[in-house]
XYZ file of C-alpha atoms in Angstrom:
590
model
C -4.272 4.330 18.960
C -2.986 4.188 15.733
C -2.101 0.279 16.363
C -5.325 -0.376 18.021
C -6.683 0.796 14.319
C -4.661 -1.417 12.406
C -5.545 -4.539 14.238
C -9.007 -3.880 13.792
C -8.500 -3.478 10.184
C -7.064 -6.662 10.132
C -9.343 -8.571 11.478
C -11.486 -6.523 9.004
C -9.686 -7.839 6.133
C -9.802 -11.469 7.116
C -13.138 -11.274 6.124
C -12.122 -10.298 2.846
C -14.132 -12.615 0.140
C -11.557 -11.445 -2.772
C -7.933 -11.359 -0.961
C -8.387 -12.133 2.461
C -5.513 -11.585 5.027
C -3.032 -14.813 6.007
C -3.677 -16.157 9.455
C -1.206 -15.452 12.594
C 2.325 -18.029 11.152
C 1.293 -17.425 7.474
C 2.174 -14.582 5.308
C 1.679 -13.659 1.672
C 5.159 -14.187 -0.390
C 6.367 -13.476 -3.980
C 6.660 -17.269 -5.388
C 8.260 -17.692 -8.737
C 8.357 -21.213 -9.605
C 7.802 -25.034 -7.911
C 9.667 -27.973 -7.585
C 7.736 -30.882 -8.834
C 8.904 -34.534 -7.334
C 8.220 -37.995 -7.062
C 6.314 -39.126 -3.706
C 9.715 -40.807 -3.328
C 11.338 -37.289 -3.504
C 13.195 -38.238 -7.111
C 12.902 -36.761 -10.755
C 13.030 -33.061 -9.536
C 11.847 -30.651 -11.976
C 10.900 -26.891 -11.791
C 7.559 -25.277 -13.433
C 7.062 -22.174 -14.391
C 4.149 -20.484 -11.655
C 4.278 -16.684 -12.405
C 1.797 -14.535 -13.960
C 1.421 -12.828 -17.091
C 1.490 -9.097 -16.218
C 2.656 -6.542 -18.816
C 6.286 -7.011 -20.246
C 7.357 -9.516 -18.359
C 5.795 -11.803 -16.278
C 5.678 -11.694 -12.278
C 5.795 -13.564 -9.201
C 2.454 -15.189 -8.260
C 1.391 -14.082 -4.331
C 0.982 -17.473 -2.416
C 0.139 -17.599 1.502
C 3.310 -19.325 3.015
C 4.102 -20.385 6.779
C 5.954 -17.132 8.113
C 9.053 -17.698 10.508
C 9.869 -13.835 10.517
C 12.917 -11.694 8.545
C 16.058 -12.453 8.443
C 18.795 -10.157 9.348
C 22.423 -10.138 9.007
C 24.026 -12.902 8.121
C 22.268 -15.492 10.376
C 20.968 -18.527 8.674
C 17.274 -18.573 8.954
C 15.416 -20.850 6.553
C 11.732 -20.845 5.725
C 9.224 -23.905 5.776
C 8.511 -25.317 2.446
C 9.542 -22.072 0.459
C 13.196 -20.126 -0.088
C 15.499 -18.834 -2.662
C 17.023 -21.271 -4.840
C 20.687 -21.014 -2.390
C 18.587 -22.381 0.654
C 16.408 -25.243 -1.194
C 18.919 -25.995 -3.746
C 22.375 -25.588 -2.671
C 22.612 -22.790 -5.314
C 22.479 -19.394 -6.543
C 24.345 -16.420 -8.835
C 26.283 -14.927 -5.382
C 28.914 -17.482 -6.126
C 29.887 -18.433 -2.898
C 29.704 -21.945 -2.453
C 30.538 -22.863 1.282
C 27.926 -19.915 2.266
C 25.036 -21.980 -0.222
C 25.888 -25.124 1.435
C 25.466 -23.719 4.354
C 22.343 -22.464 4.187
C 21.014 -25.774 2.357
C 21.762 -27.726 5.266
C 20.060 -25.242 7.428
C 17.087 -25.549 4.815
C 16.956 -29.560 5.390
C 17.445 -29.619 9.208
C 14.607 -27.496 9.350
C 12.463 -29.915 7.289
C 13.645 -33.267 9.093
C 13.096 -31.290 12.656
C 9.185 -30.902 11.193
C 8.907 -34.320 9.912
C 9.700 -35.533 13.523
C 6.600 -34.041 14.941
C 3.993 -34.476 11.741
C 3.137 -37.786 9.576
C 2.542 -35.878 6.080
C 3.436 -37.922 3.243
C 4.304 -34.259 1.755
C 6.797 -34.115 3.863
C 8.394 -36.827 3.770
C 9.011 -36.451 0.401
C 10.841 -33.132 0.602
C 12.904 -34.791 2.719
C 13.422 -37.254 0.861
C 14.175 -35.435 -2.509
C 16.483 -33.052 0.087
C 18.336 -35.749 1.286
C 19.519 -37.318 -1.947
C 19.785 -33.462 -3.880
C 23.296 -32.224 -5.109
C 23.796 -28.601 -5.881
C 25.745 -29.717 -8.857
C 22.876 -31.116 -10.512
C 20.871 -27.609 -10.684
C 22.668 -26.974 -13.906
C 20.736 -29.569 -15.608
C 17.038 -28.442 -14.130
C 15.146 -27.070 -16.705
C 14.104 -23.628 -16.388
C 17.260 -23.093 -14.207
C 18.598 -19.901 -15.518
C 15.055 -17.740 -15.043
C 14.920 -19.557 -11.590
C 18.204 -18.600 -9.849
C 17.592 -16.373 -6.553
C 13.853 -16.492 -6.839
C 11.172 -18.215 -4.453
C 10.345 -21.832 -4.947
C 7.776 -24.441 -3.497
C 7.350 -27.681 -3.605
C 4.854 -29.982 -5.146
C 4.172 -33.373 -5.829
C 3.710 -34.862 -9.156
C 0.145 -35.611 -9.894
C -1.178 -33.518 -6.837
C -3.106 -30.514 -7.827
C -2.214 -28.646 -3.847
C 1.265 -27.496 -2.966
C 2.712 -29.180 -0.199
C 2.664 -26.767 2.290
C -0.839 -26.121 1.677
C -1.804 -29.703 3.589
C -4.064 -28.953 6.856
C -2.062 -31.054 9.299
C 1.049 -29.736 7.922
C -0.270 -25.771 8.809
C -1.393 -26.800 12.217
C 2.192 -28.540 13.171
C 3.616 -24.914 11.807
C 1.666 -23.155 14.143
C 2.444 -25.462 17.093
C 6.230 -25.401 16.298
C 6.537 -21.528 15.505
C 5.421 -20.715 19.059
C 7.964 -22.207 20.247
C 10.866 -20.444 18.465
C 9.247 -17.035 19.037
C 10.943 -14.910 22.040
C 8.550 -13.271 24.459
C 7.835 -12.608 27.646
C 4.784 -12.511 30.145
C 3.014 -8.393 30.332
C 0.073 -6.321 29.698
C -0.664 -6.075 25.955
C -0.406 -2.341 25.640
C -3.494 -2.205 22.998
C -5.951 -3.984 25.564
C -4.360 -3.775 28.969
C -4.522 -8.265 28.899
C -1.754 -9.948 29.842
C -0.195 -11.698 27.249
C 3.147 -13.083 25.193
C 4.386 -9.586 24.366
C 6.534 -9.684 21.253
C 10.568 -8.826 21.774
C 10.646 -7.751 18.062
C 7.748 -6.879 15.828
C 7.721 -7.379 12.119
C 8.805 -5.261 9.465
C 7.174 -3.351 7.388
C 8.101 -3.008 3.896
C 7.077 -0.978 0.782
C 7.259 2.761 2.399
C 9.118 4.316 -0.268
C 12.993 5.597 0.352
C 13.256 3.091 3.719
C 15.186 -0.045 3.982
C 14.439 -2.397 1.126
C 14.709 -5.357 3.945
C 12.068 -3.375 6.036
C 11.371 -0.773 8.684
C 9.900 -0.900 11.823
C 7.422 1.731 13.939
C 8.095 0.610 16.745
C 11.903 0.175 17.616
C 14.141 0.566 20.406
C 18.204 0.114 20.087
C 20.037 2.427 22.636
C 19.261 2.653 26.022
C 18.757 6.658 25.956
C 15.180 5.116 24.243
C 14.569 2.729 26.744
C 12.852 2.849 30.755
C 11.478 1.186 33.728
C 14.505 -1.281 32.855
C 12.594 -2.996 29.781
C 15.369 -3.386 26.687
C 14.009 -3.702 22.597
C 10.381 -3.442 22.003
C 9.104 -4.453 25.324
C 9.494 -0.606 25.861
C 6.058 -0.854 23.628
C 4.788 -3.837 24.598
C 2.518 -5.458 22.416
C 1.347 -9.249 22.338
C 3.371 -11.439 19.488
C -0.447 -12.022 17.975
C -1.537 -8.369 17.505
C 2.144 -6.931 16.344
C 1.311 -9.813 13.157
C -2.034 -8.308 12.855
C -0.862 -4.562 12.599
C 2.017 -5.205 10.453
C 0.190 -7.505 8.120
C -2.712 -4.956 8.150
C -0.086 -2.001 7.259
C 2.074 -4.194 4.762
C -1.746 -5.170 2.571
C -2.257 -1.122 2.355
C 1.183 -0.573 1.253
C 0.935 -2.847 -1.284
C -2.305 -1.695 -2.591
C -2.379 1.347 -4.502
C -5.599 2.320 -4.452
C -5.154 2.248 -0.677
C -1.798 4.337 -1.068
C -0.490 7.334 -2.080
C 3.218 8.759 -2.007
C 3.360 12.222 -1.182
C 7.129 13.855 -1.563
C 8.878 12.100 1.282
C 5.807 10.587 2.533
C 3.768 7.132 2.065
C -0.083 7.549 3.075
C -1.980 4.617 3.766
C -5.698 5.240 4.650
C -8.712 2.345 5.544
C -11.865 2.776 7.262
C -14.220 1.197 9.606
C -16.144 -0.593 7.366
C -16.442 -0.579 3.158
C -16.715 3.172 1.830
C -16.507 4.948 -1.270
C -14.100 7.280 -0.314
C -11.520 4.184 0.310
C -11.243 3.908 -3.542
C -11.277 7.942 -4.502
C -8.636 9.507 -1.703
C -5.689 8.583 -3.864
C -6.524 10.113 -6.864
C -8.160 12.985 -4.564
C -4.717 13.281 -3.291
C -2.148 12.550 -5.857
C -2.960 10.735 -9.157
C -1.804 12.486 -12.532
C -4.610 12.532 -14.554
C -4.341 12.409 -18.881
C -6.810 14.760 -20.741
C -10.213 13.344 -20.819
C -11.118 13.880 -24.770
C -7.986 11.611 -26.802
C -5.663 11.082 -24.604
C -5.805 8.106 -22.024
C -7.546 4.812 -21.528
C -11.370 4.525 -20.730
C -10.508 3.686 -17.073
C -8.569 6.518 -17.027
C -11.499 8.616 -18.232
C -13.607 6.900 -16.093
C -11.512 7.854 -12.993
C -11.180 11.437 -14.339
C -14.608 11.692 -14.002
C -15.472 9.625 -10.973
C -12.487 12.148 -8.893
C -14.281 14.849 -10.617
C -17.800 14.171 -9.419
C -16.412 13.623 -6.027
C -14.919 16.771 -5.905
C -18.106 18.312 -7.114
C -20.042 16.495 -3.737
C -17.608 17.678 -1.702
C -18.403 21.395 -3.107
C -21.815 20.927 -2.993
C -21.890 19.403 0.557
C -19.759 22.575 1.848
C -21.525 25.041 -0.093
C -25.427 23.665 1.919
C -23.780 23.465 4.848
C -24.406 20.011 5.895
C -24.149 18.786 9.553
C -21.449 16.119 10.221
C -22.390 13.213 11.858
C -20.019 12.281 14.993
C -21.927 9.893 16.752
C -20.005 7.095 17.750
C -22.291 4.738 14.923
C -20.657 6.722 12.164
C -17.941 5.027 9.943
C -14.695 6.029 10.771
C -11.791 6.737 8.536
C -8.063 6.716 9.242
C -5.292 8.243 7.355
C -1.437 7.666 8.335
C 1.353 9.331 6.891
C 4.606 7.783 6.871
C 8.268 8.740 6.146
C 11.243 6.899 6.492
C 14.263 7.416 8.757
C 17.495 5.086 8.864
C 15.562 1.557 9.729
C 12.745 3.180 11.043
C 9.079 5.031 10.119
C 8.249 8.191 11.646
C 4.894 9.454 11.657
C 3.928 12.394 9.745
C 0.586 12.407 10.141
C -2.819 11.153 11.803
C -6.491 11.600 10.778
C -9.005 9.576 12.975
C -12.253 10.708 12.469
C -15.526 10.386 10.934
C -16.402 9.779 7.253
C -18.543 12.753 7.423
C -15.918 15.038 9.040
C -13.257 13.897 6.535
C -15.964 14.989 4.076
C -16.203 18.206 5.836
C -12.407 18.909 6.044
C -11.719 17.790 2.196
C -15.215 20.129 1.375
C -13.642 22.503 3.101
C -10.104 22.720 0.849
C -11.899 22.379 -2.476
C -13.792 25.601 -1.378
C -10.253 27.091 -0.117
C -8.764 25.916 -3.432
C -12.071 26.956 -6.427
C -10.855 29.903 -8.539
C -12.541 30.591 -12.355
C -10.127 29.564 -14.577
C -10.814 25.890 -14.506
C -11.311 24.191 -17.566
C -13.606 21.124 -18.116
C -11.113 19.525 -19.791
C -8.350 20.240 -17.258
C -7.407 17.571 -14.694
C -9.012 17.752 -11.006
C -6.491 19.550 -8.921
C -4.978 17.034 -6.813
C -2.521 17.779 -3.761
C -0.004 16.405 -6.106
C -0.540 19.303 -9.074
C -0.381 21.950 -6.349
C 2.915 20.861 -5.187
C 3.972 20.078 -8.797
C 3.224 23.759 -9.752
C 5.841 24.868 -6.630
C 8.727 23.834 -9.221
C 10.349 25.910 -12.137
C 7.867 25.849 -15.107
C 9.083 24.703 -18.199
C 6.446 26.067 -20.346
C 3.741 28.378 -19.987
C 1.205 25.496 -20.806
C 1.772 24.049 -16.727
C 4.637 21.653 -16.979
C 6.950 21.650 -14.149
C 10.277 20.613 -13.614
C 9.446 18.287 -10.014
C 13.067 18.183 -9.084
C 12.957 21.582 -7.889
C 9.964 20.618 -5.283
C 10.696 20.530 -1.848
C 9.641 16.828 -0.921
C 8.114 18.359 2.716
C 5.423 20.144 0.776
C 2.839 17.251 -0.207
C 2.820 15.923 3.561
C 2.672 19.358 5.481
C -0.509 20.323 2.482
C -1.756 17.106 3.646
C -1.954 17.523 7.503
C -3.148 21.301 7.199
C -5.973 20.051 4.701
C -6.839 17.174 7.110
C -6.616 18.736 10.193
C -8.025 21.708 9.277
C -4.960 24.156 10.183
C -2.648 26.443 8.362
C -1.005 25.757 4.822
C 2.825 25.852 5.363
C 4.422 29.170 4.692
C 6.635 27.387 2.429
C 3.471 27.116 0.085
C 2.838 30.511 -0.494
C 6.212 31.476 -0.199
C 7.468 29.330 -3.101
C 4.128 30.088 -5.494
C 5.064 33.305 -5.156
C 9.160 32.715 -5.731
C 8.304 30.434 -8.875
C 5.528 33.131 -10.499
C 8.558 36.077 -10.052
C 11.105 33.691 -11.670
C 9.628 31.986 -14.591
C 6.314 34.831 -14.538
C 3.833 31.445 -14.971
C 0.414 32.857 -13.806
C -1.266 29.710 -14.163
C -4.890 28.547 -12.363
C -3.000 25.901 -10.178
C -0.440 27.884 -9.143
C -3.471 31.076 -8.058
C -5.607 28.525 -6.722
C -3.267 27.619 -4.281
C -1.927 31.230 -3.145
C -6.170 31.786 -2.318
C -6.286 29.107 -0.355
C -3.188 29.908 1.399
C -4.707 33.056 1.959
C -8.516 32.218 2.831
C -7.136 29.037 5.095
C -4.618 31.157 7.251
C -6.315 34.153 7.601
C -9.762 32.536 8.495
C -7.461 30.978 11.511
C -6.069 33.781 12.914
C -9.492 35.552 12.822
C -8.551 38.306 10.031
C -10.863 36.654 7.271
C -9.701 37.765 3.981
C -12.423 35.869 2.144
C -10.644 35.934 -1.572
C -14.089 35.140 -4.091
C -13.602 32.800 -6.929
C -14.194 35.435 -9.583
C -13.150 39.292 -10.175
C -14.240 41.120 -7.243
C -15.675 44.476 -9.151
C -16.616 45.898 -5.390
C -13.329 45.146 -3.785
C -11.409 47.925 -2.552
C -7.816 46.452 -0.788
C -4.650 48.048 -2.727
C -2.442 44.771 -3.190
C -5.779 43.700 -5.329
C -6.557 46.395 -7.101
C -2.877 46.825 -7.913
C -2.897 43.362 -9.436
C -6.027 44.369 -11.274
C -4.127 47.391 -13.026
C -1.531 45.249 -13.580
C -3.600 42.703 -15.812
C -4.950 45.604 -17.486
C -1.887 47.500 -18.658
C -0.666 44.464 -19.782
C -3.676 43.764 -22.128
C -3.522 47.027 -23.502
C -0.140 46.893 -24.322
C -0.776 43.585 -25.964
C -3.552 44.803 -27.734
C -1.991 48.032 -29.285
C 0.949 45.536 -30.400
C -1.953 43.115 -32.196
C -1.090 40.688 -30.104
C 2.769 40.091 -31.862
C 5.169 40.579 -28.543
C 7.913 38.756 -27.675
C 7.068 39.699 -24.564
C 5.017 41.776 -22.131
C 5.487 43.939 -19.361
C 4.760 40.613 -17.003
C 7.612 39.289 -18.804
C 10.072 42.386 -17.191
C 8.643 44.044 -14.482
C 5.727 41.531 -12.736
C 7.726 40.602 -9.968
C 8.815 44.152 -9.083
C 5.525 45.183 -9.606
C 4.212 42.669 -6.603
C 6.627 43.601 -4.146
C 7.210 47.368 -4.888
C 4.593 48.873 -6.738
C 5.496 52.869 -6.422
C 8.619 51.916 -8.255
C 7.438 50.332 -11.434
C 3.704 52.127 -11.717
C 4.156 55.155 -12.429
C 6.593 54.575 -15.157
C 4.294 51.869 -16.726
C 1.113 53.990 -16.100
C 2.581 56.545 -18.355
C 4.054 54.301 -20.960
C 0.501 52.876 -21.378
C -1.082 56.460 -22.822
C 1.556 55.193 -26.210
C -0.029 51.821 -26.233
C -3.720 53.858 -26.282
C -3.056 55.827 -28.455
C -2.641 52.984 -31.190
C -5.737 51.190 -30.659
C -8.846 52.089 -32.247
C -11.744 54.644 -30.872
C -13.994 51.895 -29.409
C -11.478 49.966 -27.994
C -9.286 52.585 -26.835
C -12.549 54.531 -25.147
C -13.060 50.928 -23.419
C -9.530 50.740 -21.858
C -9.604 54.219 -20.826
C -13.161 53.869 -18.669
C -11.887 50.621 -17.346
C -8.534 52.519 -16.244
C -10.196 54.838 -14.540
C -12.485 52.760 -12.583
C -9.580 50.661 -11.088
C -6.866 54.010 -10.801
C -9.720 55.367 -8.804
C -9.953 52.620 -6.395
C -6.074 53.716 -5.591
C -4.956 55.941 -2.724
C -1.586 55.728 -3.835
C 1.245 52.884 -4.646
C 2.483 50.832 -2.015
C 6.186 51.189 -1.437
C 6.571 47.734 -0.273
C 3.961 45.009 -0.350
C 4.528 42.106 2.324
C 3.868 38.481 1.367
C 0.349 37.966 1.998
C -0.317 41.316 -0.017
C 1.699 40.161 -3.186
C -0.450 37.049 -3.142
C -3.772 39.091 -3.070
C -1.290 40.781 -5.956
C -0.902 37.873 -8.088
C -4.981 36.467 -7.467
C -6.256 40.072 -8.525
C -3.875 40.041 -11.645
C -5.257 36.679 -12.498
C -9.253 38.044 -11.721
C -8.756 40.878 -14.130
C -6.761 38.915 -17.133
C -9.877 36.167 -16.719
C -12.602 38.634 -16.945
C -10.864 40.197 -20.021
C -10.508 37.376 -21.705
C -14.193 36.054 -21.237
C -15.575 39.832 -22.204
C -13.354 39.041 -25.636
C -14.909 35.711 -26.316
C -18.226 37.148 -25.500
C -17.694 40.143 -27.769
C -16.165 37.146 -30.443
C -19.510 35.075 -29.680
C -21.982 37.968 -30.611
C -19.628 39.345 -34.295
């Protein structure tokens, strides 16, 4: 399935008008600089082809004939294109039997081609092969940025590379069909029989694999393999489509507004055809945004608020209720999760569904996930600011030490949001952990224990329904307890005008969320001092507000489970908001 996908998307992309996708024997290579000659092959002399990007300038992307990767320590030479130790004899490893090896691989190659193709091209990088010395590199201009990179060839006066010619492309083709090893089955993505593939390609750019690749589909002990097939015939899949759905997965991974990393895992996502969400899941996801007012770029504010409108459809779309549409004509939108182990890719995760249900299920977390507290100027919160928040805060203004996040958070958050099952118990758990450590009560951090909440219960049937805003009407201890909580802080604050070191959140919130009969009563009657220095009106306010919430008690819990010391920690952070906002108002009206 997930294969059948990514060959569609390929042939998707070849369609492309602005970067369309090489052809089966081409692929798209990093190529630094070209080696201009004679059409008699003499007067070598290298020009500079990369781009100005930033600080330093980069490799320009050129669609070169593809032979496959190499592996080991078997000479395998490209057509028209290498490193400077296969088409020149040279390079910085310093090992000069191995470079002249692999130089006379380089020119066998090209005199094997010229054999079956008149191009004068050709012939005269055979030519200038032929009569090159690695000793004379030294005195190539340009040499010392050139060493180890990717060179072509081109020929003085022509405007097109060399292996750019037409009849030169089609003899490529023609020969690398013959050098590919297959044999004779039924393609596994279309049941046709066909040359299936005894290796696929790699696939590069999935952060913490294999720089020289990874593959999805790989077979190397026989406890993996069946029916008596050996290697990748175990998946058999024609040599044509297993260049289509590793080109296809290699363009996402190198685009990044196709790609997100995720702790330990690289998401790629495409969809049937053009849609907007293909350009807004990654920043849905995982982009760090800068403040919108002075900090930041104007694309940067642009995408602030382009994330931030999305996320505002997506609210409004859940909030009205609107049907999804799962007909069969609907665009459909893939998301694959990928992590890396040893030389391989295991999948994490797999969304195939419609644009509208991915609307639905994305709708449905930004519901899970609203909680007052949310500035206009703060940044949309993104999968990647939820797990952020999971790690030791270093401040109470909502910087995190990442280090200290467990890199299986952002993928499991991802499959429960996409999917639409349970957040990982690790979530709540470690919100909860990091709030009792550092006592950081911060709108990320609350957002995400509701959701927890609303998500899991809603699943198992027990629908705890946490609102967005203090609940005035809501009668559940763990709550309420929070509630007092917030409130004997304040008026310990208050009666202090405000100068504490610190508060009783600072010494006694986490005992107060897990144990509240310990810690209440004591604080309870602590709190009649702290009255007792604040003025008539404010003091008669705090006393009718105390009495209201004290009389929504039974009694104190001896021991509040998990779930309960999140409902804890969400009513603490109702009551402190609604304090606050009554002191601006009261500000407002002076």
């Amino acid at each position: 399935m997930i294969l059948q996908r990514l060959v569609e998307y390929y042939d998707r992309l070849q369609h492309d008008e602005d970067d369309p996708v090489p052809p089966f024997g081409f692929s798209r290579e990093k190529i630094s600089f070209a080696i201009v000659i004679d059409p008699d092959g003499s007067k070598p002399e290298i020009t500079d082809l990369r781009v100005e990007a930033g600080k330093k300038p980069r490799p320009r992307i050129l669609e070169m004939p593809d032979r496959g990767g190499r592996s080991g320590t078997k000479l395998w030479p490209f057509f028209l294109w290498d490193n400077t130790g296969y088409v020149l004899g040279s390079d910085s490893k310093g090992k000069g039997k191995r470079a002249e090896a692999m130089s006379a691989e380089f020119k066998k190659l090209h005199h094997m081609m010229a054999a079956l193709v008149d191009d004068d091209g050709l012939a005269a990088v055979c030519k200038f092969l032929d009569s090159w010395s690695p000793s004379q590199t030294t005195s190539l201009a340009l040499w010392d940025e050139a060493i180890d990179t990717n060179l072509v060839f081109q020929i003085r006066g022509k405007k097109k590379f060399v292996h750019e010619s037409a009849e030169l492309r089609k003899a490529w083709l023609k020969h690398r069909g013959t050098e590919i090893v297959f044999t004779q089955g039924n393609n596994l993505l279309n049941g046709r029989s066909d040359r299936i593939a005894q290796l696929h390609p790699m696939i590069s750019s999935v952060a913490g694999a294999q720089t020289t690749g990874a593959a999805i589909a790989s077979f190397n002990l026989d406890a993996f393999e069946s029916y008596g097939r050996t290697q990748t015939y175990n998946a058999p899949v024609s040599v044509e489509d297993a260049f289509r759905y590793t080109t296809a997965l290699n363009r996402l991974l190198e685009r990044g507004r196709r790609k997100v990393i995720l702790g330990d895992a690289t998401v790629v996502y495409w969809s049937s055809e053009p849609t907007p969400e293909e350009n807004l899941l990654a920043d849905f996801f995982a982009e760090e945004f800068v403040e919108k007012e002075k900090k930041g770029s104007a694309e940067d504010r642009s995408r602030v608020r382009e994330i931030q409108n999305f996320i505002n459809q997506l609210k409004q779309g859940h909030q009205a209720g609107s049907a999804v549409d799962e007909s069969d004509a609907a665009p459909r939108f893939y998301i694959l999760g990928l992590s890396p182990n040893a030389s391989r890719l295991s999948i994490r995760f797999w969304f195939d569904g419609t644009v509208s249900e991915l609307r639905r299920k994305l709708g449905q977390h930004v519901a899970d996930m609203e909680l007052v507290g949310q500035r206009d100027t703060d940044p949309p919160l993104t999968v990647k600011r939820i797990v952020q928040s999971t790690g030791r805060a270093t401040s109470e203004y909502g910087n995190y030490d990442s280090d200290t996040v467990s890199p299986l958070l952002a993928g499991a958050i991802t499959r429960a949001i996409l999917t639409g099952g349970p957040h990982p118990s690790l979530l709540l758990g470690a919100m909860l952990n990091r709030i009792r450590a550092d006592g950081v009560v911060r709108h990320e951090r609350v957002a995400a224990i509701k959701a927890c909440l609303n998500r899991n219960s809603r699943l198992q049937g027990k629908p705890l329904e946490v609102p967005v805003s203090l609940d005035l009407n809501r009668t559940d201890s763990p709550y309420i307890t929070g509630r007092l909580f917030a409130l004997l802080e304040k008026i310990q604050s208050d009666s202090a005008g405000g100068d504490l070191n610190a508060t009783i959140k600072d010494r006694y919130f986490s005992a107060a969320s897990a144990t509240p009969a310990t810690v209440f009563p004591r604080l309870v009657r602590l709190t009649q001092h702290h009255l007792a220095k604040l003025e008539t009106g404010p003091k008669i306010f705090y006393e009718r507000l105390l009495g209201e919430v004290i009389g929504k008690l039974d009694a104190f819990a001896r021991h509040m489970p998990l779930e309960a010391q999140g409902l804890f920690a969400i009513g603490y952070y109702h009551q402190r908001q609604d304090l606050f906002r009554k002191r601006e108002k009261e500000g407002a009206s002076e």
